[in-house]
Amino acid sequence: MERRKLVIVGSGPAGYTAAVYAARANLEPFLYAGFMSGPAGGQLMTTTEVENFPGFPKGIMGPELMDRFREQAERFGTKVVFEDVVSVDLSKRPFVVTGGQTTVAADALIISTGATAKRLDIDGSRDGEFWQKGVTACAVCDGAAPIFRNKPLFVIGGGDSAVEEAVFLTKYASKVYIVHRRDQLRASKIMAERALKHPKIEVLWNSGIDKILGDQVVRSIMLKNFATGEVKQLEAGGVFFAIGHQPNTQFLQGQLLLDAAGYLVVKQGSSATSVDGVFAAGDVQDHVYRQAITAAGSGCMAALDAEKWLSIQGVE
Ligand code: NAP
């Protein structure tokens, strides 16, 4: 079995930034980029124009940005393999990381497998239908696109994310509707008030979207009121899912401390997890900020923490 000083699981901004730093520190990282678990490169691979990543004043396409992250990580000697990690054994030293085809022994481990925005299986919302053609799960990433300008936009959800995304979208939309399945928002009081008082936001209570319709882009939705059973067609320029994220921690099988929602718990101000030598970075441990730049920053922290920890263990 190949033995590595550092194995990184995940190939989003967090994983690749950790790899750049670790490779430059001569840790010769081995990075599992994923295969069937989601696009290698993470959530930015399903985004179009990224306009808020510093250093790219004219914006950059998500997939191109991730290609650049990978190229930079490989340039300094990261070994990238396109396999999913099936399981890890953290009860042994070195740890054992089992991928689809390879098994690697690791002195230290960085988990940066991200989180997946939850989607609803609505007619018209699927890949090949209007997914990424007016239907998305990230208003901050996609909301400024020209197709959404001066159109009525629909945000599904009732939590802080739904409110935050709705407020963000008011900058571009003619009107923003929050479509919520209940008659009360889950969002914190202050956020809920922000939505309820906003002149451009209307909450559609006890409601859901039955169908998304359009041609090249989204043109309308069928809105169902669960209380009355009434279904009506409304003009729409876009639909945004804001029903929460699912952290990608299933493969850890209870070996690391997770919070109630399944996010990895790290010590405050550090990337250290509940097991010595295992570090976490990016959205897998962050349900608050969830931005490419914050993920990249935490990837850097994880690499520095791992480097320090390995040097204390005498692994250089
Ligand atoms: P969340 O709090 O879990 O809210 C998810 C919302 O989606 C809920 O309103 C839920 O409805 C709805 N939902 C879930 N499944 C659904 C389904 N199948 N069909 C229709 N609706 C569905 O998630 P979140 O808003 O992403 O927030 C996650 C965490 O991040 C929270 O702790 C939040 O406070 C935090 N956060 C904070 C900020 C901020 O402070 N600025 C911003 C964003 C997120 P029900 O209410 O009926 O369950």
Short mmCIF file of C-alpha atoms and ligand atoms in Angstrom, two decimals:
data_model
loop_
_atom_site.label_atom_id
_atom_site.label_comp_id
_atom_site.label_asym_id
_atom_site.label_seq_id
_atom_site.Cartn_x
_atom_site.Cartn_y
_atom_site.Cartn_z
CA MET A 1 0.00 0.00 0.00
CA GLU A 2 1.34 3.40 -0.96
CA ARG A 3 2.11 5.60 2.06
CA ARG A 4 1.76 9.37 1.95
CA LYS A 5 2.46 12.10 4.47
CA LEU A 6 -0.78 13.82 3.54
CA VAL A 7 -3.94 12.73 1.78
CA ILE A 8 -6.54 15.33 0.80
CA VAL A 9 -10.09 14.24 0.03
CA GLY A 10 -12.02 16.65 -2.16
CA SER A 11 -11.21 18.86 -5.13
CA GLY A 12 -13.06 22.12 -4.59
CA PRO A 13 -11.34 25.39 -3.73
CA ALA A 14 -10.59 24.08 -0.21
CA GLY A 15 -8.94 20.82 -1.32
CA TYR A 16 -6.86 22.35 -4.09
CA THR A 17 -5.72 25.28 -1.95
CA ALA A 18 -4.69 22.84 0.77
CA ALA A 19 -2.80 20.92 -1.93
CA VAL A 20 -0.96 24.02 -3.20
CA TYR A 21 0.23 24.90 0.29
CA ALA A 22 1.06 21.32 1.27
CA ALA A 23 2.90 20.62 -1.98
CA ARG A 24 4.96 23.78 -1.58
CA ALA A 25 5.83 22.55 1.92
CA ASN A 26 7.18 19.31 0.34
CA LEU A 27 4.42 17.15 1.79
CA GLU A 28 3.80 15.56 -1.65
CA PRO A 29 0.04 15.42 -1.13
CA PHE A 30 -2.17 12.78 -2.67
CA LEU A 31 -5.56 14.24 -3.59
CA TYR A 32 -8.74 12.29 -4.23
CA ALA A 33 -10.67 14.50 -6.67
CA GLY A 34 -13.85 12.40 -6.77
CA PHE A 35 -15.50 10.61 -9.65
CA MET A 36 -19.17 9.63 -9.33
CA SER A 37 -19.82 11.54 -6.11
CA GLY A 38 -20.19 14.84 -7.92
CA PRO A 39 -18.13 16.86 -10.35
CA ALA A 40 -14.41 16.88 -9.57
CA GLY A 41 -13.76 20.53 -8.79
CA GLY A 42 -16.84 20.82 -6.62
CA GLN A 43 -19.77 23.19 -6.79
CA LEU A 44 -18.01 25.74 -9.02
CA MET A 45 -18.05 23.18 -11.82
CA THR A 46 -21.80 23.65 -12.10
CA THR A 47 -21.61 27.43 -11.96
CA THR A 48 -21.22 29.72 -14.93
CA GLU A 49 -19.53 33.09 -14.43
CA VAL A 50 -17.77 33.62 -11.09
CA GLU A 51 -17.56 37.36 -10.51
CA ASN A 52 -16.73 37.50 -6.82
CA PHE A 53 -13.45 35.56 -6.70
CA PRO A 54 -10.78 38.22 -6.08
CA GLY A 55 -8.10 38.49 -8.73
CA PHE A 56 -10.47 38.08 -11.66
CA PRO A 57 -11.89 41.57 -12.23
CA LYS A 58 -13.61 40.52 -15.44
CA GLY A 59 -14.98 37.31 -13.90
CA ILE A 60 -14.06 33.75 -14.78
CA MET A 61 -16.11 30.67 -15.64
CA GLY A 62 -16.40 28.27 -12.67
CA PRO A 63 -14.91 25.25 -14.49
CA GLU A 64 -11.98 27.30 -15.78
CA LEU A 65 -11.25 28.60 -12.29
CA MET A 66 -11.19 25.02 -10.99
CA ASP A 67 -8.89 23.90 -13.83
CA ARG A 68 -6.50 26.61 -12.73
CA PHE A 69 -6.70 25.49 -9.09
CA ARG A 70 -5.84 21.92 -10.17
CA GLU A 71 -3.02 23.03 -12.47
CA GLN A 72 -1.48 25.07 -9.66
CA ALA A 73 -1.75 22.16 -7.20
CA GLU A 74 -0.17 19.74 -9.71
CA ARG A 75 2.59 22.17 -10.61
CA PHE A 76 4.06 21.79 -7.13
CA GLY A 77 3.79 18.00 -7.08
CA THR A 78 0.28 17.08 -5.91
CA LYS A 79 -0.80 13.68 -7.17
CA VAL A 80 -4.45 14.00 -8.23
CA VAL A 81 -6.53 10.87 -8.74
CA PHE A 82 -10.10 10.94 -10.04
CA GLU A 83 -11.66 8.46 -7.64
CA ASP A 84 -14.23 8.65 -4.90
CA VAL A 85 -13.14 7.78 -1.41
CA VAL A 86 -15.28 4.86 -0.31
CA SER A 87 -14.15 4.70 3.32
CA VAL A 88 -11.49 5.81 5.76
CA ASP A 89 -10.13 3.98 8.77
CA LEU A 90 -9.09 6.52 11.37
CA SER A 91 -8.65 3.96 14.14
CA LYS A 92 -5.17 3.05 12.83
CA ARG A 93 -1.94 5.01 12.38
CA PRO A 94 -1.21 5.68 9.60
CA PHE A 95 -4.83 6.20 8.58
CA VAL A 96 -6.13 4.09 5.73
CA VAL A 97 -7.97 5.82 2.90
CA THR A 98 -9.77 3.54 0.47
CA GLY A 99 -10.70 4.90 -2.92
CA GLY A 100 -12.55 3.29 -5.82
CA GLN A 101 -9.32 1.71 -7.07
CA THR A 102 -6.46 2.71 -4.78
CA THR A 103 -5.82 2.43 -1.08
CA VAL A 104 -3.39 4.82 0.54
CA ALA A 105 -1.90 4.99 4.02
CA ALA A 106 -1.84 8.57 5.29
CA ASP A 107 0.02 10.14 8.20
CA ALA A 108 -2.35 13.11 8.06
CA LEU A 109 -5.64 13.71 6.34
CA ILE A 110 -7.55 16.76 5.14
CA ILE A 111 -11.27 16.33 4.49
CA SER A 112 -12.65 18.90 2.05
CA THR A 113 -15.52 17.08 0.41
CA GLY A 114 -17.86 20.06 0.48
CA ALA A 115 -21.60 20.11 0.68
CA THR A 116 -24.24 19.59 -1.91
CA ALA A 117 -27.08 22.09 -2.26
CA LYS A 118 -30.32 20.19 -1.92
CA ARG A 119 -32.63 20.25 -4.91
CA LEU A 120 -36.26 19.35 -5.31
CA ASP A 121 -37.30 17.00 -8.09
CA ILE A 122 -39.72 19.38 -9.80
CA ASP A 123 -40.77 18.91 -13.43
CA GLY A 124 -38.62 21.25 -15.49
CA SER A 125 -35.87 21.56 -12.85
CA ARG A 126 -33.74 18.60 -13.83
CA ASP A 127 -30.43 18.38 -15.71
CA GLY A 128 -31.25 18.68 -19.39
CA GLU A 129 -34.38 20.71 -18.55
CA PHE A 130 -33.93 24.17 -16.96
CA TRP A 131 -31.21 23.29 -14.44
CA GLN A 132 -28.60 26.04 -14.86
CA LYS A 133 -30.86 27.68 -17.46
CA GLY A 134 -32.85 29.64 -14.93
CA VAL A 135 -33.00 27.05 -12.14
CA THR A 136 -30.10 27.09 -9.69
CA ALA A 137 -29.30 26.46 -6.06
CA CYS A 138 -27.10 29.50 -5.44
CA ALA A 139 -28.39 33.04 -5.86
CA VAL A 140 -25.09 34.59 -4.82
CA CYS A 141 -23.26 32.60 -7.54
CA ASP A 142 -25.75 32.96 -10.36
CA GLY A 143 -28.22 35.73 -9.49
CA ALA A 144 -26.45 38.52 -11.36
CA ALA A 145 -26.69 36.71 -14.71
CA PRO A 146 -28.48 38.72 -17.43
CA ILE A 147 -31.32 36.17 -17.74
CA PHE A 148 -32.56 37.14 -14.27
CA ARG A 149 -32.57 40.93 -14.79
CA ASN A 150 -35.90 42.70 -14.23
CA LYS A 151 -37.81 39.42 -14.04
CA PRO A 152 -39.95 37.96 -11.28
CA LEU A 153 -37.78 35.42 -9.44
CA PHE A 154 -38.82 32.61 -7.10
CA VAL A 155 -36.82 31.37 -4.12
CA ILE A 156 -37.95 28.09 -2.57
CA GLY A 157 -37.34 27.71 1.18
CA GLY A 158 -38.09 29.46 4.42
CA GLY A 159 -34.74 29.54 6.25
CA ASP A 160 -32.01 32.16 6.56
CA SER A 161 -30.61 31.12 3.18
CA ALA A 162 -33.93 31.69 1.44
CA VAL A 163 -34.22 35.16 2.95
CA GLU A 164 -30.60 36.04 2.27
CA GLU A 165 -30.90 34.88 -1.33
CA ALA A 166 -34.20 36.70 -1.82
CA VAL A 167 -32.76 39.97 -0.49
CA PHE A 168 -29.70 39.53 -2.70
CA LEU A 169 -31.89 38.93 -5.75
CA THR A 170 -33.89 42.13 -5.20
CA LYS A 171 -30.91 43.97 -6.71
CA TYR A 172 -31.66 42.40 -10.09
CA ALA A 173 -35.25 41.16 -10.08
CA SER A 174 -38.45 43.08 -10.78
CA LYS A 175 -39.89 41.18 -7.79
CA VAL A 176 -38.81 38.25 -5.61
CA TYR A 177 -41.25 35.65 -4.31
CA ILE A 178 -40.29 33.36 -1.46
CA VAL A 179 -42.19 30.11 -1.89
CA HIS A 180 -42.51 28.42 1.48
CA ARG A 181 -44.29 25.17 2.30
CA ARG A 182 -45.53 26.35 5.72
CA ASP A 183 -47.21 29.47 7.12
CA GLN A 184 -44.17 30.58 9.14
CA LEU A 185 -40.57 31.23 8.21
CA ARG A 186 -37.82 29.15 9.79
CA ALA A 187 -35.39 32.07 9.35
CA SER A 188 -34.15 33.98 12.39
CA LYS A 189 -36.42 36.82 13.49
CA ILE A 190 -34.21 39.57 12.16
CA MET A 191 -33.86 37.89 8.77
CA ALA A 192 -37.56 37.09 8.58
CA GLU A 193 -38.42 40.73 9.26
CA ARG A 194 -36.04 41.81 6.55
CA ALA A 195 -37.96 39.69 4.06
CA LEU A 196 -41.41 40.59 5.29
CA LYS A 197 -40.68 44.34 5.24
CA HIS A 198 -38.89 44.41 1.90
CA PRO A 199 -40.96 46.21 -0.74
CA LYS A 200 -39.76 43.88 -3.50
CA ILE A 201 -40.27 40.59 -1.62
CA GLU A 202 -43.54 38.71 -1.20
CA VAL A 203 -43.84 35.44 0.67
CA LEU A 204 -46.15 32.86 -0.86
CA TRP A 205 -47.21 30.84 2.18
CA ASN A 206 -48.21 27.16 2.23
CA SER A 207 -47.01 26.88 -1.33
CA GLY A 208 -44.82 24.87 -3.62
CA ILE A 209 -43.81 24.89 -7.26
CA ASP A 210 -45.35 22.02 -9.22
CA LYS A 211 -43.77 22.66 -12.59
CA ILE A 212 -41.26 24.97 -14.29
CA LEU A 213 -42.03 25.98 -17.87
CA GLY A 214 -40.15 27.85 -20.60
CA ASP A 215 -38.35 27.64 -23.93
CA GLN A 216 -34.59 28.28 -23.93
CA VAL A 217 -34.93 29.75 -20.43
CA VAL A 218 -37.52 29.72 -17.65
CA ARG A 219 -40.68 31.68 -18.47
CA SER A 220 -43.25 30.63 -15.87
CA ILE A 221 -44.02 28.34 -12.97
CA MET A 222 -47.09 26.48 -11.76
CA LEU A 223 -47.61 27.44 -8.13
CA LYS A 224 -49.64 25.21 -5.86
CA ASN A 225 -51.24 26.44 -2.66
CA PHE A 226 -51.24 23.46 -0.27
CA ALA A 227 -53.97 24.96 1.93
CA THR A 228 -56.51 25.54 -0.83
CA GLY A 229 -55.27 23.15 -3.53
CA GLU A 230 -55.34 26.05 -6.01
CA VAL A 231 -52.78 25.90 -8.84
CA LYS A 232 -51.93 28.99 -10.85
CA GLN A 233 -49.41 29.91 -13.51
CA LEU A 234 -47.11 32.85 -12.78
CA GLU A 235 -44.52 34.54 -14.97
CA ALA A 236 -41.01 33.64 -13.81
CA GLY A 237 -37.44 34.42 -14.89
CA GLY A 238 -35.79 32.01 -12.49
CA VAL A 239 -36.19 29.55 -9.64
CA PHE A 240 -33.66 29.30 -6.82
CA PHE A 241 -33.54 26.38 -4.39
CA ALA A 242 -32.63 27.49 -0.87
CA ILE A 243 -33.70 24.43 1.08
CA GLY A 244 -30.38 23.75 2.75
CA HIS A 245 -27.20 21.86 2.02
CA GLN A 246 -26.13 18.30 2.70
CA PRO A 247 -22.49 18.06 3.82
CA ASN A 248 -20.65 15.22 2.09
CA THR A 249 -19.62 13.28 5.18
CA GLN A 250 -21.45 9.98 4.62
CA PHE A 251 -18.20 8.09 3.86
CA LEU A 252 -16.79 8.96 7.29
CA GLN A 253 -19.22 6.53 8.94
CA GLY A 254 -19.26 8.12 12.37
CA GLN A 255 -15.49 8.25 12.82
CA LEU A 256 -15.33 12.01 13.28
CA LEU A 257 -17.48 14.34 15.36
CA LEU A 258 -20.29 15.80 13.26
CA ASP A 259 -22.93 18.32 14.25
CA ALA A 260 -26.64 17.56 14.10
CA ALA A 261 -26.79 18.52 10.41
CA GLY A 262 -23.82 16.30 9.52
CA TYR A 263 -21.15 19.02 9.24
CA LEU A 264 -17.65 18.22 10.52
CA VAL A 265 -16.96 19.93 13.82
CA VAL A 266 -13.60 21.74 14.02
CA LYS A 267 -11.93 23.38 17.00
CA GLN A 268 -12.66 27.09 16.94
CA GLY A 269 -10.11 29.08 14.95
CA SER A 270 -8.47 25.94 13.60
CA SER A 271 -9.09 23.14 11.12
CA ALA A 272 -8.51 20.36 13.68
CA THR A 273 -11.27 17.75 13.89
CA SER A 274 -12.03 15.37 16.74
CA VAL A 275 -9.24 13.00 15.62
CA ASP A 276 -5.62 14.13 15.92
CA GLY A 277 -4.05 14.45 12.48
CA VAL A 278 -7.36 14.85 10.64
CA PHE A 279 -8.21 18.34 9.45
CA ALA A 280 -11.26 19.75 7.72
CA ALA A 281 -11.65 22.60 5.25
CA GLY A 282 -14.33 24.21 3.14
CA ASP A 283 -18.07 23.70 3.11
CA VAL A 284 -17.87 20.29 4.78
CA GLN A 285 -17.24 22.22 8.02
CA ASP A 286 -18.89 25.56 7.17
CA HIS A 287 -22.61 26.10 6.82
CA VAL A 288 -22.43 29.85 7.29
CA TYR A 289 -20.15 31.47 4.70
CA ARG A 290 -19.96 28.77 1.99
CA GLN A 291 -18.06 30.87 -0.54
CA ALA A 292 -15.22 29.74 -2.83
CA ILE A 293 -12.88 32.27 -1.28
CA THR A 294 -13.66 31.26 2.32
CA ALA A 295 -13.29 27.59 1.35
CA ALA A 296 -9.91 28.37 -0.21
CA GLY A 297 -8.86 30.25 2.93
CA SER A 298 -9.80 27.35 5.16
CA GLY A 299 -7.93 24.98 2.82
CA CYS A 300 -4.82 27.04 3.44
CA MET A 301 -5.44 26.83 7.20
CA ALA A 302 -5.81 23.04 7.01
CA ALA A 303 -2.54 22.64 5.09
CA LEU A 304 -0.66 24.83 7.59
CA ASP A 305 -2.24 22.96 10.52
CA ALA A 306 -1.36 19.60 8.95
CA GLU A 307 2.20 20.70 8.21
CA LYS A 308 2.71 21.82 11.81
CA TRP A 309 1.13 18.66 13.21
CA LEU A 310 3.25 16.41 10.97
CA SER A 311 6.41 18.22 11.99
CA ILE A 312 5.56 17.73 15.69
CA GLN A 313 5.12 14.00 14.90
CA GLY A 314 8.56 14.02 13.26
CA VAL A 315 7.18 13.53 9.72
CA GLU A 316 8.81 16.13 7.47
P1 NAP B 1 -32.51 25.58 6.87
O1 NAP B 1 -32.43 26.52 8.03
O2 NAP B 1 -32.43 24.13 7.12
O3 NAP B 1 -33.85 25.93 6.09
C1 NAP B 1 -34.24 25.16 5.02
C2 NAP B 1 -35.60 25.66 4.56
O4 NAP B 1 -35.97 24.90 3.41
C3 NAP B 1 -36.69 25.48 5.61
O5 NAP B 1 -37.53 26.59 5.64
C4 NAP B 1 -37.43 24.25 5.12
O6 NAP B 1 -38.82 24.28 5.37
C5 NAP B 1 -37.24 24.32 3.63
N1 NAP B 1 -37.25 22.98 3.06
C6 NAP B 1 -36.46 21.94 3.38
N2 NAP B 1 -36.78 20.86 2.65
C7 NAP B 1 -37.79 21.25 1.86
C8 NAP B 1 -38.58 20.58 0.90
N3 NAP B 1 -38.35 19.29 0.61
N4 NAP B 1 -39.56 21.26 0.27
C9 NAP B 1 -39.78 22.57 0.55
N5 NAP B 1 -39.09 23.26 1.46
C10 NAP B 1 -38.10 22.60 2.11
O7 NAP B 1 -31.33 25.88 5.79
P2 NAP B 1 -30.62 27.24 5.43
O8 NAP B 1 -31.58 28.33 5.29
O9 NAP B 1 -29.71 26.91 4.29
O10 NAP B 1 -29.71 27.55 6.69
C11 NAP B 1 -28.76 26.57 7.13
C12 NAP B 1 -27.97 27.14 8.32
O11 NAP B 1 -27.15 28.23 7.89
C13 NAP B 1 -28.90 27.69 9.39
O12 NAP B 1 -28.31 27.45 10.63
C14 NAP B 1 -28.92 29.16 9.12
O13 NAP B 1 -29.21 29.95 10.26
C15 NAP B 1 -27.49 29.39 8.61
N6 NAP B 1 -27.46 30.55 7.71
C16 NAP B 1 -27.27 31.78 8.27
C17 NAP B 1 -27.27 32.90 7.48
C18 NAP B 1 -27.07 34.23 8.10
O14 NAP B 1 -27.11 34.33 9.30
N7 NAP B 1 -26.82 35.26 7.33
C19 NAP B 1 -27.48 32.80 6.11
C20 NAP B 1 -27.70 31.54 5.56
C21 NAP B 1 -27.70 30.43 6.38
P3 NAP B 1 -39.38 24.14 6.88
O15 NAP B 1 -39.16 25.46 7.51
O16 NAP B 1 -40.83 23.83 6.65
O17 NAP B 1 -38.62 23.02 7.50
#
